Coordinates of C-alpha atoms and ligand atoms in Angstrom, one line a residue:
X1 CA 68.2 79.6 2.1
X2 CA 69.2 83.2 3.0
X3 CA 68.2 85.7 0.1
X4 CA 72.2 86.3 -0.6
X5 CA 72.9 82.7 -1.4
X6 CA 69.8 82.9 -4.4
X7 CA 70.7 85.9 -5.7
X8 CA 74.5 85.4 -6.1
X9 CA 76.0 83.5 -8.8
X10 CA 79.7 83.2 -10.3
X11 CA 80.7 82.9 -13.7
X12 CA 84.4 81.2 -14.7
X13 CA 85.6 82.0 -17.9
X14 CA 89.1 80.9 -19.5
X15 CA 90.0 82.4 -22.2
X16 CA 88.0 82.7 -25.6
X17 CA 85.3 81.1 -23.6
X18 CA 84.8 84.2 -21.7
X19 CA 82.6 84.8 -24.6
X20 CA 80.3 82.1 -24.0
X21 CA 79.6 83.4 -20.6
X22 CA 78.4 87.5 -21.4
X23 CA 74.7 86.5 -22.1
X24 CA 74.5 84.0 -19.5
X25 CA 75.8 87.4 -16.9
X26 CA 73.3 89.5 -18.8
X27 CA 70.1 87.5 -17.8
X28 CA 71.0 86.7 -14.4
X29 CA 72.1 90.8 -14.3
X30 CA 68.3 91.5 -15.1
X31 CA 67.1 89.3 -13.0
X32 CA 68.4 91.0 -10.1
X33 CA 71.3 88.7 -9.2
X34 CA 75.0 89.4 -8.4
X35 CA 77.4 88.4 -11.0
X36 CA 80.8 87.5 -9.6
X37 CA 82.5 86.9 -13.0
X38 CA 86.3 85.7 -12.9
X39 CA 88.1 85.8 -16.2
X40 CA 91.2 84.2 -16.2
X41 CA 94.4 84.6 -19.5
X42 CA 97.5 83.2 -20.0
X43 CA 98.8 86.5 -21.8
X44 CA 97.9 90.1 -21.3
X45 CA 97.3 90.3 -25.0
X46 CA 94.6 87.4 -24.9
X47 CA 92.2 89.9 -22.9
X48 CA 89.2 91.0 -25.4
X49 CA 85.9 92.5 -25.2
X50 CA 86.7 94.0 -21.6
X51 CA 83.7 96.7 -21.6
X52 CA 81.1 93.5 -22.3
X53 CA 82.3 90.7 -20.0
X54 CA 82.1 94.6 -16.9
X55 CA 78.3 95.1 -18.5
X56 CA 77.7 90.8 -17.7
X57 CA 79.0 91.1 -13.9
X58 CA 78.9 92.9 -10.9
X59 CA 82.4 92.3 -10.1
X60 CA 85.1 91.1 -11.9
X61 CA 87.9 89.7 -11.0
X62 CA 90.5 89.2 -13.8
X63 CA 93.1 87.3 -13.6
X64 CA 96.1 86.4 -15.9
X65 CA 99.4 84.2 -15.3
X66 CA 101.5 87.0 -17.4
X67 CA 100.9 89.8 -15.5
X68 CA 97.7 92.3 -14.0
X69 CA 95.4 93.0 -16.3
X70 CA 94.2 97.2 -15.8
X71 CA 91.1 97.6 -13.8
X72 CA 88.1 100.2 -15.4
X73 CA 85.6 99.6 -12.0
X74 CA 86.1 100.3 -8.5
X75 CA 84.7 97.2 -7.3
X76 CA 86.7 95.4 -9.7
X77 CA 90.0 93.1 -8.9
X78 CA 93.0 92.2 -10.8
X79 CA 95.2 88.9 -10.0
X80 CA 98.9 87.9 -11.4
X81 CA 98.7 84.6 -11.6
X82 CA 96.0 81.6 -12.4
X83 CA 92.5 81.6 -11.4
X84 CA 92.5 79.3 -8.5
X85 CA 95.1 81.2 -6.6
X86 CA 92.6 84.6 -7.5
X87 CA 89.4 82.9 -5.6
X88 CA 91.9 81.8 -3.0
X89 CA 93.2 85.8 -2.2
X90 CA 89.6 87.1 -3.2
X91 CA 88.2 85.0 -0.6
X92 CA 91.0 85.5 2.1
X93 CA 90.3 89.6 1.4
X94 CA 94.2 89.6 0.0
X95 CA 92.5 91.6 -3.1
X96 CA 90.7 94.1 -0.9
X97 CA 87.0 93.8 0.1
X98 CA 83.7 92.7 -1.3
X99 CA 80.2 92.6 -1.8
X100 CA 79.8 89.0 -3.1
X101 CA 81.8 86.3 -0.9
X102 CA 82.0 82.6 -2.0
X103 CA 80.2 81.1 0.3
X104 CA 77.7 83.2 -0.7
X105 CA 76.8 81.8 -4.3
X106 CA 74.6 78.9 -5.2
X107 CA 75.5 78.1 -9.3
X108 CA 78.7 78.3 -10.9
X109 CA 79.2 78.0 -14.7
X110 CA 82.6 77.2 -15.6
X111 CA 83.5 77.3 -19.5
X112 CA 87.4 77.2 -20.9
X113 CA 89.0 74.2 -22.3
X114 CA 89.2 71.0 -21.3
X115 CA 92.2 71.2 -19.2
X116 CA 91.1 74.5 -17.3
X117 CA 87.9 73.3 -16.2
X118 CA 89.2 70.1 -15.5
X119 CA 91.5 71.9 -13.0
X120 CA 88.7 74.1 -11.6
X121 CA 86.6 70.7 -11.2
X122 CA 89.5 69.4 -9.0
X123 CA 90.0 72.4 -7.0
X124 CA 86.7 72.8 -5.8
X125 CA 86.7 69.2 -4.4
X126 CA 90.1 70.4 -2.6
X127 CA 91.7 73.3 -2.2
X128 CA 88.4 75.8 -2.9
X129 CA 86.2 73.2 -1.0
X130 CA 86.1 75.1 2.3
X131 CA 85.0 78.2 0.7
X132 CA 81.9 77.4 -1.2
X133 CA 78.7 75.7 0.3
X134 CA 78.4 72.4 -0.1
X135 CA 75.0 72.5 -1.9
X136 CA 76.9 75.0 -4.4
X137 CA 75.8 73.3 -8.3
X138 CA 78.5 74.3 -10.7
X139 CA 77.6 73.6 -14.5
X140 CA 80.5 73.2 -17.3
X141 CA 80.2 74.0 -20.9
X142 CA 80.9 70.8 -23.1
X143 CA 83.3 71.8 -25.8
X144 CA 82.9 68.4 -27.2
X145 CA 84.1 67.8 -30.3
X146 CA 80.8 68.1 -33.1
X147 CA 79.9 67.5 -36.4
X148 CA 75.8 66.8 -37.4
X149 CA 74.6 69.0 -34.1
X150 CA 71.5 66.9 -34.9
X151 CA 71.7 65.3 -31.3
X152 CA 72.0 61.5 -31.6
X153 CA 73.1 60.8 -34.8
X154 CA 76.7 61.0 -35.7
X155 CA 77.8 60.8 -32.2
X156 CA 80.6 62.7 -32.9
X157 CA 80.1 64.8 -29.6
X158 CA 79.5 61.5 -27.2
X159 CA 80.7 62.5 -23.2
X160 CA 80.9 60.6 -20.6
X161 CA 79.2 61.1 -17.5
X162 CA 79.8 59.3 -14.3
X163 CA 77.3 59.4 -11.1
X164 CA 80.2 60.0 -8.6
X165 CA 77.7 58.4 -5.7
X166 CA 76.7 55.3 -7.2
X167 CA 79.6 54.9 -10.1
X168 CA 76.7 54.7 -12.8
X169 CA 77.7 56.1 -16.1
X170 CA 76.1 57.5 -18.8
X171 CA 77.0 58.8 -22.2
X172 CA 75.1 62.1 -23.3
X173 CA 75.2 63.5 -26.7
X174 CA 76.6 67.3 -25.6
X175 CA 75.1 68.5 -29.0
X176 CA 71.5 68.0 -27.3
X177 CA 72.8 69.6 -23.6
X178 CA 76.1 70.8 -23.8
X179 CA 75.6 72.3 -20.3
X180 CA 76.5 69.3 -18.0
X181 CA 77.2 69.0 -14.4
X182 CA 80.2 69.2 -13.7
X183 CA 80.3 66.8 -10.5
X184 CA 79.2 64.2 -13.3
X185 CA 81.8 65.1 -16.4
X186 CA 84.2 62.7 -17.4
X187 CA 86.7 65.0 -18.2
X188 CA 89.8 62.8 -19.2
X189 CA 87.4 60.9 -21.4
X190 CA 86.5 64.6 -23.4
X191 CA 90.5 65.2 -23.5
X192 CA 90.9 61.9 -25.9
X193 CA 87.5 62.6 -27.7
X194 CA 89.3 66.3 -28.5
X195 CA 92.2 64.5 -29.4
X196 CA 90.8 62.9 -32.1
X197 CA 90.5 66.4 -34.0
X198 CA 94.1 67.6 -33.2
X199 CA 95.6 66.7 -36.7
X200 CA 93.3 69.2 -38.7
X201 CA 93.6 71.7 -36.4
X202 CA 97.1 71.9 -36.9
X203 CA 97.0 71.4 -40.0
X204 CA 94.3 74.3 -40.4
X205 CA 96.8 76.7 -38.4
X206 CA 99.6 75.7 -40.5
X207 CA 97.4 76.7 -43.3
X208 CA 95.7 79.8 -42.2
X209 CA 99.4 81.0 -41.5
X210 CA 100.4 80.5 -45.0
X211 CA 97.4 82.3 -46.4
X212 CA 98.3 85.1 -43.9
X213 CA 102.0 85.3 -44.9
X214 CA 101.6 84.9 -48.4
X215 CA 98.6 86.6 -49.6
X216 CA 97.4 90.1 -49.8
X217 CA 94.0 90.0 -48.3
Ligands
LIG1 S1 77.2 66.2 -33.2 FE1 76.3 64.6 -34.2 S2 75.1 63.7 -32.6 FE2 75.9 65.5 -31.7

C-alpha cells in the first residue's frame, strides 16, 4: 500500500454530527495524516463551529442543499447541493483541484442521522463505488437510541448487524461500541429502534417551545 493511501483518511459529517467528528480529525491531524473532511447542511443557518471542524481537516469541503456555504481556506471547497453529488464533482475536479483524491483514502467515518448515513452507505456500493478502493473501511457512528449506557443491560441501544458475505447476523449493544462497520449496519432496523423515542421528542420540542415563548429566562 502506497504511503498516500495510509496517510489519507475522510471524515463525513451531517449536520450536528459534525461535532462528533473534530477530535477524531484532530488525532489523525497529529499523526501526520490528511484529513478530507466533508460537512454536509440542509440550511445555511445550520453551519456552526466553522473555525474548529478547518483546525480537524486538511480540506474541507462543505456542502449544503440551501445554498454555498463561504469558504475561509484556499484549499477549501463549497458545494450547493447534498453531499453525494459534492464527492461526485470533487472527484470529477468540477470543484477545482486537489491534494487528497478518493481513491486515495483508506478509512472513512461517516456520522449524521440515520437516514444520511443510510444514504451514504448506499452510495458508496453504487454511484461512489468507482471512486474509492475497494479495500476502503468506512466506520459509522451508532446514534442508537440509549438509556443505562452500562453495555448489556437494558438493551435499550440493541443494533443489528448483518455479515453481508455469509448473511450471519448479530445484535451488538452500540452503548459498548458505538463505532460499527458500516458494511455490517442494519440500518432500517436502527430507523424503527429510533422510532420508538419519537413521541417524547416531540413532545419535549413542543415543550421547550413553550418554555421559550412564555418565559423570561
Ligand atoms: S443503553 Fe442500556 S445496554 Fe446499552
Amino acid at each position: 500500500m502506497n504511503k498516500d493511501v495510509q496517510n489519507s483518511i475522510m471524515l463525513i459529517g451531517g449536520g450536528v454530527g459534525n461535532a462528533v467528528l473534530l477530535s477524531i480529525g484532530k488525532v489523525c491531524l497529529r499523526k501526520k495524516k490528511k484529513v478530507l473532511y466533508f460537512a454536509g447542511y440542509r440550511k445555511l443557518s445550520d453551519v456552526f463551529k466553522q473555525a474548529l471542524i478547518e483546525d480537524a481537516s486538511s480540506i474541507v469541503v462543505w456542502a449544503c442543499e440551501e445554498g454555498l456555504i463561504k469558504t475561509n481556506r484556499n484549499q477549501d471547497k463549497s458545494f450547493h447541493g447534498n453531499i453525494i453529488d459534492a464527492m461526485i464533482s470533487y472527484q470529477r475536479g468540477t470543484l477545482g483541484s486537489t491534494r487528497i483524491n478518493l481513491d486515495a483514502i483508506n478509512k472513512i467515518f461517516v456520522v449524521g442521522s440515520d437516514k444520511m448515513m443510510n444514504i451514504i452507505n448506499k452510495a458508496r456500493k453504487t454511484i461512489l463505488r468507482p471512486y474509492f478502493r475497494s479495500d476502503c473501511i468506512a466506520i459509522s457512528s451508532v446514534n442508537s437510541p440509549m438509556q443505562c449506557m452500562m453495555k448489556g443491560i437494558c438493551a435499550q441501544c440493541v443494533q443489528r448487524n448483518i455479515n453481508t458475505k455469509t448473511g450471519e447476523e448479530s445484535y451488538v449493544y452500540s452503548c459498548s461500541n458505538q463505532d460499527q462497520n458500516m458494511e455490517l449496519i442494519d440500518f432500517d432496523f436502527l430507523t424503527e429502534r429510533l422510532k420508538q423515542n419519537s413521541l417524547q421528542e416531540k413532545l419535549t420540542a413542543k415543550w421547550i417551545k413553550h418554555i421559550f415563548e412564555n418565559t423570561r429566562i
